[in-house]
PDB file of C-alpha atoms in Angstrom:
ATOM      1  CA  MET A 486     -28.577 -27.859  20.304  1.00  0.00           C
ATOM      2  CA  GLU A 487     -32.366 -28.249  20.220  1.00  0.00           C
ATOM      3  CA  LEU A 488     -32.018 -30.933  17.545  1.00  0.00           C
ATOM      4  CA  ILE A 489     -29.565 -32.876  19.699  1.00  0.00           C
ATOM      5  CA  ALA A 490     -31.664 -32.464  22.849  1.00  0.00           C
ATOM      6  CA  ASN A 491     -34.838 -33.641  21.130  1.00  0.00           C
ATOM      7  CA  GLY A 492     -32.950 -36.549  19.615  1.00  0.00           C
ATOM      8  CA  LEU A 493     -31.583 -37.625  22.984  1.00  0.00           C
ATOM      9  CA  LEU A 494     -35.026 -37.382  24.612  1.00  0.00           C
ATOM     10  CA  GLU A 495     -36.545 -39.509  21.869  1.00  0.00           C
ATOM     11  CA  ALA A 496     -33.672 -41.968  22.200  1.00  0.00           C
ATOM     12  CA  ALA A 497     -34.278 -42.270  25.944  1.00  0.00           C
ATOM     13  CA  ARG A 498     -37.978 -42.904  25.336  1.00  0.00           C
ATOM     14  CA  ARG A 499     -37.259 -45.661  22.818  1.00  0.00           C
ATOM     15  CA  VAL A 500     -34.738 -47.353  25.094  1.00  0.00           C
ATOM     16  CA  VAL A 501     -36.931 -47.200  28.205  1.00  0.00           C
ATOM     17  CA  THR A 502     -40.026 -48.481  26.381  1.00  0.00           C
ATOM     18  CA  LEU A 503     -38.022 -51.199  24.583  1.00  0.00           C
ATOM     19  CA  ASP A 504     -39.073 -50.066  21.129  1.00  0.00           C
ATOM     20  CA  PRO A 505     -39.757 -53.211  19.013  1.00  0.00           C
ATOM     21  CA  ASP A 506     -37.615 -52.021  16.092  1.00  0.00           C
ATOM     22  CA  LEU A 507     -34.752 -51.328  18.490  1.00  0.00           C
ATOM     23  CA  VAL A 508     -35.056 -54.757  20.108  1.00  0.00           C
ATOM     24  CA  ASP A 509     -35.226 -56.500  16.712  1.00  0.00           C
ATOM     25  CA  ALA A 510     -32.092 -54.726  15.457  1.00  0.00           C
ATOM     26  CA  ALA A 511     -30.191 -55.482  18.671  1.00  0.00           C
ATOM     27  CA  ALA A 512     -31.211 -59.148  18.595  1.00  0.00           C
ATOM     28  CA  ALA A 513     -30.214 -59.489  14.942  1.00  0.00           C
ATOM     29  CA  THR A 514     -26.841 -57.889  15.697  1.00  0.00           C
ATOM     30  CA  LEU A 515     -26.146 -60.294  18.544  1.00  0.00           C
ATOM     31  CA  VAL A 516     -27.142 -63.331  16.487  1.00  0.00           C
ATOM     32  CA  VAL A 517     -25.278 -62.465  13.279  1.00  0.00           C
ATOM     33  CA  SER A 518     -22.102 -61.065  14.846  1.00  0.00           C
ATOM     34  CA  GLY A 519     -22.127 -63.675  17.608  1.00  0.00           C
ATOM     35  CA  VAL A 520     -22.351 -66.613  15.208  1.00  0.00           C
ATOM     36  CA  ALA A 521     -19.752 -65.125  12.842  1.00  0.00           C
ATOM     37  CA  THR A 522     -17.316 -64.485  15.704  1.00  0.00           C
ATOM     38  CA  ALA A 523     -17.868 -67.943  17.201  1.00  0.00           C
ATOM     39  CA  LEU A 524     -17.108 -69.574  13.848  1.00  0.00           C
ATOM     40  CA  ALA A 525     -14.025 -67.369  13.459  1.00  0.00           C
ATOM     41  CA  ILE A 526     -12.787 -68.481  16.891  1.00  0.00           C
ATOM     42  CA  LEU A 527     -13.494 -72.175  16.279  1.00  0.00           C
ATOM     43  CA  THR A 528     -11.550 -72.170  13.016  1.00  0.00           C
ATOM     44  CA  GLY A 529      -9.152 -69.281  13.547  1.00  0.00           C
ATOM     45  CA  VAL A 530      -7.593 -70.281  16.867  1.00  0.00           C
ATOM     46  CA  PRO A 531      -6.468 -73.771  15.727  1.00  0.00           C
ATOM     47  CA  LEU A 532      -5.233 -72.422  12.386  1.00  0.00           C
ATOM     48  CA  GLY A 533      -3.484 -69.472  14.001  1.00  0.00           C
ATOM     49  CA  ALA A 534      -1.864 -71.717  16.614  1.00  0.00           C
ATOM     50  CA  TRP A 535      -0.614 -74.031  13.889  1.00  0.00           C
ATOM     51  CA  LEU A 536       0.738 -71.102  11.864  1.00  0.00           C
ATOM     52  CA  GLY A 537       2.519 -69.797  14.937  1.00  0.00           C
ATOM     53  CA  ARG A 538       4.373 -73.091  15.309  1.00  0.00           C
ATOM     54  CA  ALA A 539       4.678 -74.508  11.790  1.00  0.00           C
ATOM     55  CA  ARG A 540       7.582 -73.945   9.441  1.00  0.00           C
ATOM     56  CA  PHE A 541       6.978 -74.556   5.743  1.00  0.00           C
ATOM     57  CA  PRO A 542       7.769 -72.908   2.390  1.00  0.00           C
ATOM     58  CA  GLY A 543       5.442 -69.983   1.786  1.00  0.00           C
ATOM     59  CA  ARG A 544       4.576 -69.514   5.462  1.00  0.00           C
ATOM     60  CA  ASP A 545       5.615 -65.865   5.465  1.00  0.00           C
ATOM     61  CA  LEU A 546       3.494 -65.243   2.377  1.00  0.00           C
ATOM     62  CA  PHE A 547       0.526 -66.946   4.024  1.00  0.00           C
ATOM     63  CA  LEU A 548       0.946 -64.829   7.161  1.00  0.00           C
ATOM     64  CA  SER A 549       1.193 -61.721   4.990  1.00  0.00           C
ATOM     65  CA  LEU A 550      -2.114 -62.635   3.351  1.00  0.00           C
ATOM     66  CA  VAL A 551      -3.675 -63.175   6.771  1.00  0.00           C
ATOM     67  CA  ASN A 552      -2.413 -59.798   7.977  1.00  0.00           C
ATOM     68  CA  THR A 553      -3.753 -58.191   4.812  1.00  0.00           C
ATOM     69  CA  GLY A 554      -7.098 -59.824   5.532  1.00  0.00           C
ATOM     70  CA  MET A 555      -7.198 -58.032   8.879  1.00  0.00           C
ATOM     71  CA  GLY A 556      -7.684 -54.806   6.958  1.00  0.00           C
ATOM     72  CA  LEU A 557     -10.144 -56.005   4.327  1.00  0.00           C
ATOM     73  CA  PRO A 558     -12.655 -53.272   3.390  1.00  0.00           C
ATOM     74  CA  PRO A 559     -16.144 -54.512   4.353  1.00  0.00           C
ATOM     75  CA  VAL A 560     -17.609 -53.350   1.041  1.00  0.00           C
ATOM     76  CA  VAL A 561     -15.134 -55.525  -0.862  1.00  0.00           C
ATOM     77  CA  VAL A 562     -16.127 -58.526   1.240  1.00  0.00           C
ATOM     78  CA  GLY A 563     -19.771 -57.632   0.699  1.00  0.00           C
ATOM     79  CA  LEU A 564     -19.249 -57.540  -3.056  1.00  0.00           C
ATOM     80  CA  PHE A 565     -17.478 -60.909  -3.035  1.00  0.00           C
ATOM     81  CA  VAL A 566     -20.159 -62.616  -0.939  1.00  0.00           C
ATOM     82  CA  ALA A 567     -22.970 -60.989  -2.936  1.00  0.00           C
ATOM     83  CA  VAL A 568     -21.549 -62.420  -6.162  1.00  0.00           C
ATOM     84  CA  LEU A 569     -21.229 -65.848  -4.537  1.00  0.00           C
ATOM     85  CA  VAL A 570     -24.825 -66.003  -3.281  1.00  0.00           C
ATOM     86  CA  TRP A 571     -26.448 -64.148  -6.180  1.00  0.00           C
ATOM     87  CA  ARG A 572     -29.100 -66.230  -7.904  1.00  0.00           C
ATOM     88  CA  SER A 573     -26.847 -66.818 -10.907  1.00  0.00           C
ATOM     89  CA  GLY A 574     -23.698 -67.050  -8.756  1.00  0.00           C
ATOM     90  CA  PRO A 575     -21.759 -70.161  -7.683  1.00  0.00           C
ATOM     91  CA  LEU A 576     -23.852 -70.555  -4.508  1.00  0.00           C
ATOM     92  CA  GLY A 577     -27.077 -69.177  -5.911  1.00  0.00           C
ATOM     93  CA  GLN A 578     -28.930 -72.429  -5.265  1.00  0.00           C
ATOM     94  CA  LEU A 579     -28.668 -71.760  -1.527  1.00  0.00           C
ATOM     95  CA  ASP A 580     -30.930 -68.712  -1.936  1.00  0.00           C
ATOM     96  CA  TRP A 581     -28.945 -66.827   0.702  1.00  0.00           C
ATOM     97  CA  TYR A 582     -28.993 -63.341  -0.807  1.00  0.00           C
ATOM     98  CA  CYS A 583     -30.658 -60.880   1.584  1.00  0.00           C
ATOM     99  CA  THR A 584     -30.492 -63.369   4.470  1.00  0.00           C
ATOM    100  CA  ARG A 585     -28.734 -63.598   7.806  1.00  0.00           C
ATOM    101  CA  GLU A 586     -26.753 -66.567   6.515  1.00  0.00           C
ATOM    102  CA  ALA A 587     -25.074 -64.361   3.914  1.00  0.00           C
ATOM    103  CA  MET A 588     -24.363 -61.765   6.587  1.00  0.00           C
ATOM    104  CA  VAL A 589     -22.733 -64.400   8.787  1.00  0.00           C
ATOM    105  CA  VAL A 590     -20.528 -65.508   5.888  1.00  0.00           C
ATOM    106  CA  ALA A 591     -19.463 -61.911   5.180  1.00  0.00           C
ATOM    107  CA  GLN A 592     -18.757 -61.143   8.824  1.00  0.00           C
ATOM    108  CA  TYR A 593     -16.882 -64.418   9.251  1.00  0.00           C
ATOM    109  CA  ILE A 594     -14.568 -63.449   6.385  1.00  0.00           C
ATOM    110  CA  LEU A 595     -13.924 -60.139   8.152  1.00  0.00           C
ATOM    111  CA  ALA A 596     -13.341 -61.651  11.609  1.00  0.00           C
ATOM    112  CA  ALA A 597     -11.349 -64.793  10.783  1.00  0.00           C
ATOM    113  CA  PRO A 598      -8.099 -63.117   9.606  1.00  0.00           C
ATOM    114  CA  THR A 599      -7.971 -61.051  12.798  1.00  0.00           C
ATOM    115  CA  VAL A 600      -8.395 -64.120  15.009  1.00  0.00           C
ATOM    116  CA  ILE A 601      -5.893 -66.153  12.973  1.00  0.00           C
ATOM    117  CA  GLY A 602      -3.267 -63.401  12.851  1.00  0.00           C
ATOM    118  CA  LEU A 603      -3.427 -62.456  16.528  1.00  0.00           C
ATOM    119  CA  THR A 604      -3.442 -66.107  17.584  1.00  0.00           C
ATOM    120  CA  ALA A 605      -0.297 -66.749  15.540  1.00  0.00           C
ATOM    121  CA  VAL A 606       1.389 -63.758  17.186  1.00  0.00           C
ATOM    122  CA  ALA A 607       0.325 -65.008  20.627  1.00  0.00           C
ATOM    123  CA  ILE A 608       1.805 -68.461  20.011  1.00  0.00           C
ATOM    124  CA  GLN A 609       5.032 -66.941  18.675  1.00  0.00           C
ATOM    125  CA  SER A 610       5.368 -64.853  21.856  1.00  0.00           C
ATOM    126  CA  VAL A 611       5.814 -67.979  23.998  1.00  0.00           C
ATOM    127  CA  ASP A 612       9.331 -68.830  25.207  1.00  0.00           C
ATOM    128  CA  PRO A 613      10.820 -70.905  22.340  1.00  0.00           C
ATOM    129  CA  MET A 614      12.336 -73.289  24.878  1.00  0.00           C
ATOM    130  CA  LEU A 615       8.924 -74.350  26.207  1.00  0.00           C
ATOM    131  CA  PRO A 616       7.950 -76.516  23.197  1.00  0.00           C
ATOM    132  CA  ILE A 617      11.395 -78.145  23.275  1.00  0.00           C
ATOM    133  CA  GLN A 618      11.061 -78.942  26.966  1.00  0.00           C
ATOM    134  CA  LEU A 619       7.553 -80.332  26.482  1.00  0.00           C
ATOM    135  CA  ALA A 620       8.714 -82.512  23.598  1.00  0.00           C
ATOM    136  CA  ALA A 621      11.596 -83.787  25.728  1.00  0.00           C
ATOM    137  CA  LEU A 622       9.062 -84.819  28.359  1.00  0.00           C
ATOM    138  CA  GLY A 623       7.253 -86.907  25.768  1.00  0.00           C
ATOM    139  CA  ALA A 624       4.441 -84.549  24.739  1.00  0.00           C
ATOM    140  CA  SER A 625       3.065 -85.069  21.242  1.00  0.00           C
ATOM    141  CA  SER A 626       2.780 -82.216  18.739  1.00  0.00           C
ATOM    142  CA  ARG A 627      -0.930 -81.867  19.492  1.00  0.00           C
ATOM    143  CA  GLN A 628      -0.291 -81.813  23.220  1.00  0.00           C
ATOM    144  CA  VAL A 629       2.394 -79.168  22.801  1.00  0.00           C
ATOM    145  CA  LEU A 630       0.020 -77.041  20.736  1.00  0.00           C
ATOM    146  CA  ALA A 631      -2.771 -77.457  23.294  1.00  0.00           C
ATOM    147  CA  ILE A 632      -0.464 -76.382  26.121  1.00  0.00           C
ATOM    148  CA  LEU A 633       0.714 -73.350  24.152  1.00  0.00           C
ATOM    149  CA  VAL A 634      -2.894 -72.330  23.529  1.00  0.00           C
ATOM    150  CA  ARG A 635      -3.630 -72.653  27.246  1.00  0.00           C
ATOM    151  CA  GLU A 636      -0.554 -70.605  28.147  1.00  0.00           C
ATOM    152  CA  THR A 637      -1.610 -67.802  25.806  1.00  0.00           C
ATOM    153  CA  ARG A 638      -5.321 -67.824  26.698  1.00  0.00           C
ATOM    154  CA  LEU A 639      -5.294 -64.185  27.823  1.00  0.00           C
ATOM    155  CA  LEU A 640      -3.934 -63.078  24.463  1.00  0.00           C
ATOM    156  CA  LEU A 641      -6.411 -65.351  22.712  1.00  0.00           C
ATOM    157  CA  LEU A 642      -9.257 -63.598  24.517  1.00  0.00           C
ATOM    158  CA  THR A 643      -7.937 -60.372  23.048  1.00  0.00           C
ATOM    159  CA  ALA A 644      -7.882 -61.993  19.608  1.00  0.00           C
ATOM    160  CA  ALA A 645     -11.500 -63.076  20.034  1.00  0.00           C
ATOM    161  CA  MET A 646     -12.566 -59.584  21.078  1.00  0.00           C
ATOM    162  CA  ALA A 647     -10.709 -58.044  18.157  1.00  0.00           C
ATOM    163  CA  GLY A 648     -12.583 -60.411  15.851  1.00  0.00           C
ATOM    164  CA  LEU A 649     -15.909 -59.358  17.343  1.00  0.00           C
ATOM    165  CA  GLY A 650     -14.933 -55.714  17.109  1.00  0.00           C
ATOM    166  CA  ALA A 651     -14.182 -56.142  13.422  1.00  0.00           C
ATOM    167  CA  VAL A 652     -17.747 -57.228  12.673  1.00  0.00           C
ATOM    168  CA  ILE A 653     -20.129 -55.748  15.219  1.00  0.00           C
ATOM    169  CA  SER A 654     -19.385 -52.207  14.029  1.00  0.00           C
ATOM    170  CA  GLU A 655     -19.206 -52.847  10.281  1.00  0.00           C
ATOM    171  CA  ILE A 656     -21.973 -51.781   7.941  1.00  0.00           C
ATOM    172  CA  GLY A 657     -20.874 -52.172   4.310  1.00  0.00           C
ATOM    173  CA  ALA A 658     -20.849 -55.956   3.964  1.00  0.00           C
ATOM    174  CA  SER A 659     -24.001 -56.500   6.018  1.00  0.00           C
ATOM    175  CA  LEU A 660     -25.902 -53.886   4.052  1.00  0.00           C
ATOM    176  CA  MET A 661     -24.828 -55.329   0.695  1.00  0.00           C
ATOM    177  CA  VAL A 662     -25.680 -58.967   1.376  1.00  0.00           C
ATOM    178  CA  GLY A 663     -28.433 -58.572   3.989  1.00  0.00           C
ATOM    179  CA  CYS A 664     -30.405 -55.814   2.232  1.00  0.00           C
ATOM    180  CA  ASN A 665     -31.370 -54.186   5.563  1.00  0.00           C
ATOM    181  CA  ILE A 666     -34.765 -55.899   5.797  1.00  0.00           C
ATOM    182  CA  LYS A 667     -36.804 -54.676   8.765  1.00  0.00           C
ATOM    183  CA  GLY A 668     -37.335 -57.331  11.403  1.00  0.00           C
ATOM    184  CA  ASP A 669     -34.935 -59.754   9.742  1.00  0.00           C
ATOM    185  CA  THR A 670     -31.554 -58.580   8.460  1.00  0.00           C
ATOM    186  CA  ARG A 671     -31.634 -55.039   9.828  1.00  0.00           C
ATOM    187  CA  ILE A 672     -28.905 -54.786  12.456  1.00  0.00           C
ATOM    188  CA  LEU A 673     -27.916 -51.851  14.638  1.00  0.00           C
ATOM    189  CA  THR A 674     -25.337 -50.354  12.277  1.00  0.00           C
ATOM    190  CA  THR A 675     -27.514 -50.525   9.161  1.00  0.00           C
ATOM    191  CA  ALA A 676     -30.492 -49.201  11.134  1.00  0.00           C
ATOM    192  CA  ILE A 677     -28.420 -46.256  12.390  1.00  0.00           C
ATOM    193  CA  ALA A 678     -27.371 -45.390   8.839  1.00  0.00           C
ATOM    194  CA  LEU A 679     -30.961 -45.614   7.575  1.00  0.00           C
ATOM    195  CA  ASP A 680     -32.476 -43.504  10.356  1.00  0.00           C
ATOM    196  CA  THR A 681     -29.737 -40.883  10.048  1.00  0.00           C
ATOM    197  CA  SER A 682     -30.358 -40.594   6.303  1.00  0.00           C
ATOM    198  CA  LYS A 683     -34.059 -39.986   7.058  1.00  0.00           C
ATOM    199  CA  GLY A 684     -33.317 -37.407   9.745  1.00  0.00           C
ATOM    200  CA  GLU A 685     -34.779 -39.599  12.499  1.00  0.00           C
ATOM    201  CA  PHE A 686     -32.039 -38.766  14.966  1.00  0.00           C
ATOM    202  CA  GLY A 687     -33.914 -39.925  18.053  1.00  0.00           C
ATOM    203  CA  SER A 688     -34.101 -43.457  16.727  1.00  0.00           C
ATOM    204  CA  ALA A 689     -30.493 -43.268  15.506  1.00  0.00           C
ATOM    205  CA  PHE A 690     -29.284 -42.112  18.946  1.00  0.00           C
ATOM    206  CA  ALA A 691     -31.180 -44.954  20.628  1.00  0.00           C
ATOM    207  CA  LEU A 692     -29.674 -47.531  18.287  1.00  0.00           C
ATOM    208  CA  ALA A 693     -26.198 -46.050  18.767  1.00  0.00           C
ATOM    209  CA  PHE A 694     -26.601 -46.153  22.555  1.00  0.00           C
ATOM    210  CA  VAL A 695     -27.569 -49.831  22.496  1.00  0.00           C
ATOM    211  CA  LEU A 696     -24.670 -50.652  20.164  1.00  0.00           C
ATOM    212  CA  LEU A 697     -22.205 -48.912  22.472  1.00  0.00           C
ATOM    213  CA  LEU A 698     -23.783 -50.656  25.464  1.00  0.00           C
ATOM    214  CA  ILE A 699     -23.319 -54.076  23.850  1.00  0.00           C
ATOM    215  CA  VAL A 700     -19.688 -53.335  22.955  1.00  0.00           C
ATOM    216  CA  PHE A 701     -18.976 -52.061  26.474  1.00  0.00           C
ATOM    217  CA  ALA A 702     -20.675 -55.053  28.131  1.00  0.00           C
ATOM    218  CA  VAL A 703     -18.768 -57.591  26.057  1.00  0.00           C
ATOM    219  CA  ASN A 704     -15.440 -55.844  26.609  1.00  0.00           C
ATOM    220  CA  ALA A 705     -16.094 -55.443  30.332  1.00  0.00           C
ATOM    221  CA  LEU A 706     -16.846 -59.156  30.604  1.00  0.00           C
ATOM    222  CA  THR A 707     -13.684 -60.015  28.685  1.00  0.00           C
ATOM    223  CA  THR A 708     -11.569 -57.700  30.841  1.00  0.00           C
ATOM    224  CA  TRP A 709     -13.007 -59.309  33.968  1.00  0.00           C
ATOM    225  CA  ALA A 710     -12.172 -62.774  32.617  1.00  0.00           C
ATOM    226  CA  GLN A 711      -8.636 -61.687  31.709  1.00  0.00           C
ATOM    227  CA  GLN A 712      -7.972 -60.178  35.128  1.00  0.00           C
ATOM    228  CA  ARG A 713      -9.398 -63.215  36.880  1.00  0.00           C
ATOM    229  CA  GLN A 714      -7.136 -65.514  34.864  1.00  0.00           C
ATOM    230  CA  ALA A 715      -4.131 -63.268  35.484  1.00  0.00           C
ATOM    231  CA  THR A 716      -4.581 -63.406  39.259  1.00  0.00           C
ATOM    232  CA  SER A 717      -5.444 -67.109  39.469  1.00  0.00           C
TER     233      SER A 717
END
C-alpha cells in the first residue's frame, strides 16, 4: 500500500506542476493519434459509405478483410510499417523510421478498418426504401450517399470514436516505429511502459491519469454532440 500511496502522491505532484516530460508525452499523443484518426475519418467514412451501398463481386470478401483489419495486432502493423520505412525498405528514402510520421502511418492502418467497417454497418442500417425514394425524386448517387451519411451521423460519430480508441491506447506499433524518443516520439502509452519497467510508478501513474483524462474528455464531448443531435 505504501508503494501505491507514494506513487499516487508523486503522480499528483507531476500533474499539478505540469511536469515537462508529462506535457511532451501528452502533446505527442494528441498530435499523432489526432492526425491518424482524422485521416482515417477522411478516407474511411467515404469508403465505408460506398461499401455500405455498393454491390459488386467480391464485396463480401472485401468487407471480411475490413472486419479482420479491425482486430489487427498493433505489433504486426508495427512490423509491417517498420519494414516499409527501414533505410533499405521500399520507403526508406523518406527517412521516416523513428519519427512521428511513421507512427501516424501505423496508427492510421489500425484506425481506418474500424472507421470503414462501422460506417458500412451504419449505412446498411438505413431503411432500404430511403435510397429508392430519393432516387425517384431525382437525387444523384452522390446526393443519395451524402443524405445517407447525414442520416447516420450519430453512428458515424461512434465510428470515429472507435477509431480513436483503437490508436490512442495502443503501444506496440508506436514503440516499434517511433522508437520512444524522449521529447519527440514518446507518447503516453510508451512512456507508461518505460516508467513502469524502471519502477518509477509515480511518473507512470501521472501519465496514466492524463491518458484516462484525455479519453474521458473526448468521449464526453462526443456523447454531448450525439445527445444534442438526437434532440435537435
